[in-house]
């Protein structure tokens, strides 16, 4: 039977994305809050602040986040939102991502304020645009592809930053 694109999230059906761009987004989406934890093989690792915390509660591994803490504070939970929008270790890559996002949204007559919430912004960046924005985004044949490409580049930079080989 013919494939029905409405059954798939847009990042899988948007024309012009490479296999590696789709894979980067898919991995980040699938692992969500466990992005780093899955790469560490669910075993004790020096990447985490305390080996007895459940994996979804383990703090950010970035020294940038850890330097901002008081003695008794734990690092912020290392989830998708933290990596995409907050972690200072990825500030440069994030500023490129958000600049590209704003440029694409402007082409469609939208702004980041139109996204309306942090969760919707995360979903937009990871291939599930908010319904109230889809018509405008999909009217431009390359707009959403450009957002997804920017996200895939960001994720690739995150991986390179966090998984440097000794």
Short mmCIF file of C-alpha atoms in Angstrom, two decimals:
data_model
loop_
_atom_site.label_atom_id
_atom_site.label_comp_id
_atom_site.label_asym_id
_atom_site.label_seq_id
_atom_site.Cartn_x
_atom_site.Cartn_y
_atom_site.Cartn_z
CA UNK A 1 0.00 0.00 0.00
CA UNK A 2 1.17 3.59 -0.56
CA UNK A 3 2.82 5.26 2.40
CA UNK A 4 0.64 7.83 4.16
CA UNK A 5 2.89 10.71 5.33
CA UNK A 6 0.36 11.74 7.97
CA UNK A 7 1.33 8.63 9.95
CA UNK A 8 4.91 9.85 10.30
CA UNK A 9 6.37 12.90 12.04
CA UNK A 10 7.46 15.61 9.59
CA UNK A 11 11.17 15.05 10.19
CA UNK A 12 10.78 11.63 8.50
CA UNK A 13 8.80 12.89 5.51
CA UNK A 14 10.33 16.31 4.83
CA UNK A 15 12.12 16.30 1.48
CA UNK A 16 15.74 17.33 1.30
CA UNK A 17 17.02 15.92 4.60
CA UNK A 18 19.93 13.52 4.51
CA UNK A 19 19.85 10.14 6.19
CA UNK A 20 22.32 11.36 8.82
CA UNK A 21 20.20 14.45 9.57
CA UNK A 22 17.12 12.27 10.09
CA UNK A 23 19.15 9.84 12.20
CA UNK A 24 20.52 12.60 14.47
CA UNK A 25 17.02 13.89 15.16
CA UNK A 26 15.58 10.38 15.59
CA UNK A 27 18.25 9.39 18.10
CA UNK A 28 17.71 12.55 20.11
CA UNK A 29 13.92 12.09 20.01
CA UNK A 30 14.02 8.42 20.96
CA UNK A 31 16.42 8.85 23.82
CA UNK A 32 14.88 12.12 24.98
CA UNK A 33 15.86 12.52 28.63
CA UNK A 34 18.23 9.57 28.36
CA UNK A 35 20.30 10.94 25.47
CA UNK A 36 23.61 10.70 27.29
CA UNK A 37 22.64 7.79 29.47
CA UNK A 38 21.95 5.50 26.51
CA UNK A 39 25.38 6.30 25.08
CA UNK A 40 26.96 5.37 28.40
CA UNK A 41 25.38 1.93 28.21
CA UNK A 42 23.32 2.25 31.40
CA UNK A 43 26.29 1.48 33.58
CA UNK A 44 28.17 3.45 36.22
CA UNK A 45 30.31 6.02 34.53
CA UNK A 46 32.48 8.99 35.45
CA UNK A 47 30.10 11.07 33.33
CA UNK A 48 27.60 11.25 36.16
CA UNK A 49 27.71 12.92 39.55
CA UNK A 50 26.33 10.01 41.56
CA UNK A 51 26.12 6.37 40.46
CA UNK A 52 23.06 5.62 42.62
CA UNK A 53 20.67 8.16 41.09
CA UNK A 54 18.19 6.71 38.62
CA UNK A 55 19.38 7.53 35.11
CA UNK A 56 16.58 10.03 34.32
CA UNK A 57 17.58 12.01 37.43
CA UNK A 58 21.28 12.27 36.74
CA UNK A 59 22.64 15.74 36.36
CA UNK A 60 24.26 17.45 33.43
CA UNK A 61 27.83 16.39 32.78
CA UNK A 62 28.90 19.82 31.58
CA UNK A 63 31.52 21.55 33.69
CA UNK A 64 29.77 24.78 32.69
CA UNK A 65 26.66 23.72 34.62
CA UNK A 66 28.63 22.33 37.54
CA UNK A 67 30.63 25.54 38.08
CA UNK A 68 27.39 27.44 38.72
CA UNK A 69 26.39 25.19 41.64
CA UNK A 70 26.67 25.74 45.37
CA UNK A 71 28.18 22.93 47.46
CA UNK A 72 24.89 21.11 48.17
CA UNK A 73 23.22 21.62 44.79
CA UNK A 74 22.91 18.96 42.13
CA UNK A 75 23.47 19.70 38.48
CA UNK A 76 20.31 20.30 36.41
CA UNK A 77 18.67 17.17 35.03
CA UNK A 78 20.30 16.37 31.71
CA UNK A 79 17.16 16.11 29.61
CA UNK A 80 16.29 17.11 26.08
CA UNK A 81 15.10 20.58 27.04
CA UNK A 82 18.24 21.27 29.05
CA UNK A 83 20.52 20.25 26.18
CA UNK A 84 18.52 22.06 23.48
CA UNK A 85 17.73 25.26 25.34
CA UNK A 86 19.76 25.72 28.53
CA UNK A 87 23.12 23.97 28.87
CA UNK A 88 25.86 26.61 28.74
CA UNK A 89 28.25 24.09 27.17
CA UNK A 90 26.28 24.44 23.93
CA UNK A 91 25.66 28.19 23.99
CA UNK A 92 27.49 28.93 20.72
CA UNK A 93 25.84 26.09 18.81
CA UNK A 94 22.46 27.04 20.32
CA UNK A 95 22.79 30.66 19.28
CA UNK A 96 23.39 29.50 15.68
CA UNK A 97 20.39 27.17 15.90
CA UNK A 98 18.08 29.84 17.30
CA UNK A 99 19.30 32.45 14.81
CA UNK A 100 18.54 30.08 11.94
CA UNK A 101 15.17 29.25 13.48
CA UNK A 102 14.27 32.94 13.74
CA UNK A 103 15.30 33.56 10.13
CA UNK A 104 13.12 30.72 8.88
CA UNK A 105 10.18 31.74 11.04
CA UNK A 106 10.49 35.33 9.74
CA UNK A 107 10.31 34.01 6.16
CA UNK A 108 6.98 32.44 7.12
CA UNK A 109 5.67 35.55 8.91
CA UNK A 110 6.20 33.99 12.35
CA UNK A 111 8.33 34.68 15.42
CA UNK A 112 9.52 32.58 18.35
CA UNK A 113 6.71 34.14 20.37
CA UNK A 114 4.27 32.36 18.03
CA UNK A 115 5.63 29.02 19.24
CA UNK A 116 4.07 29.89 22.61
CA UNK A 117 5.84 27.50 25.01
CA UNK A 118 9.10 25.78 25.80
CA UNK A 119 7.61 22.34 25.10
CA UNK A 120 6.30 23.46 21.71
CA UNK A 121 9.71 24.91 20.86
CA UNK A 122 11.36 21.59 21.69
CA UNK A 123 8.81 19.75 19.57
CA UNK A 124 9.28 22.20 16.71
CA UNK A 125 13.04 21.69 16.77
CA UNK A 126 12.74 17.90 16.97
CA UNK A 127 10.36 17.38 14.08
CA UNK A 128 6.83 17.83 15.42
CA UNK A 129 5.78 21.42 14.71
CA UNK A 130 2.84 22.84 16.65
CA UNK A 131 -0.41 22.50 14.74
CA UNK A 132 -1.12 26.23 14.85
CA UNK A 133 2.12 26.88 12.90
CA UNK A 134 2.05 24.04 10.38
CA UNK A 135 0.13 25.80 7.63
CA UNK A 136 2.58 28.71 7.50
CA UNK A 137 5.66 26.51 7.86
CA UNK A 138 4.59 24.04 5.21
CA UNK A 139 3.52 26.79 2.78
CA UNK A 140 7.23 27.53 2.21
CA UNK A 141 8.63 24.37 0.59
CA UNK A 142 12.01 24.58 2.36
CA UNK A 143 11.19 26.28 5.68
CA UNK A 144 10.72 23.28 7.90
CA UNK A 145 13.55 21.42 6.21
CA UNK A 146 15.83 24.33 7.09
CA UNK A 147 14.75 24.20 10.75
CA UNK A 148 15.37 20.46 10.88
CA UNK A 149 18.77 20.82 9.24
CA UNK A 150 19.75 23.43 11.81
CA UNK A 151 18.60 21.11 14.60
CA UNK A 152 20.54 18.17 13.15
CA UNK A 153 23.70 20.31 12.99
CA UNK A 154 23.17 21.38 16.59
CA UNK A 155 22.77 17.76 17.73
CA UNK A 156 25.91 16.77 15.85
CA UNK A 157 27.83 19.55 17.63
CA UNK A 158 26.40 18.45 20.99
CA UNK A 159 27.61 14.94 20.38
CA UNK A 160 31.07 16.15 19.37
CA UNK A 161 31.31 18.39 22.45
CA UNK A 162 30.14 15.78 24.93
CA UNK A 163 31.88 12.74 23.51
CA UNK A 164 35.37 13.95 22.83
CA UNK A 165 37.80 11.07 22.64
CA UNK A 166 40.90 11.21 24.80
#
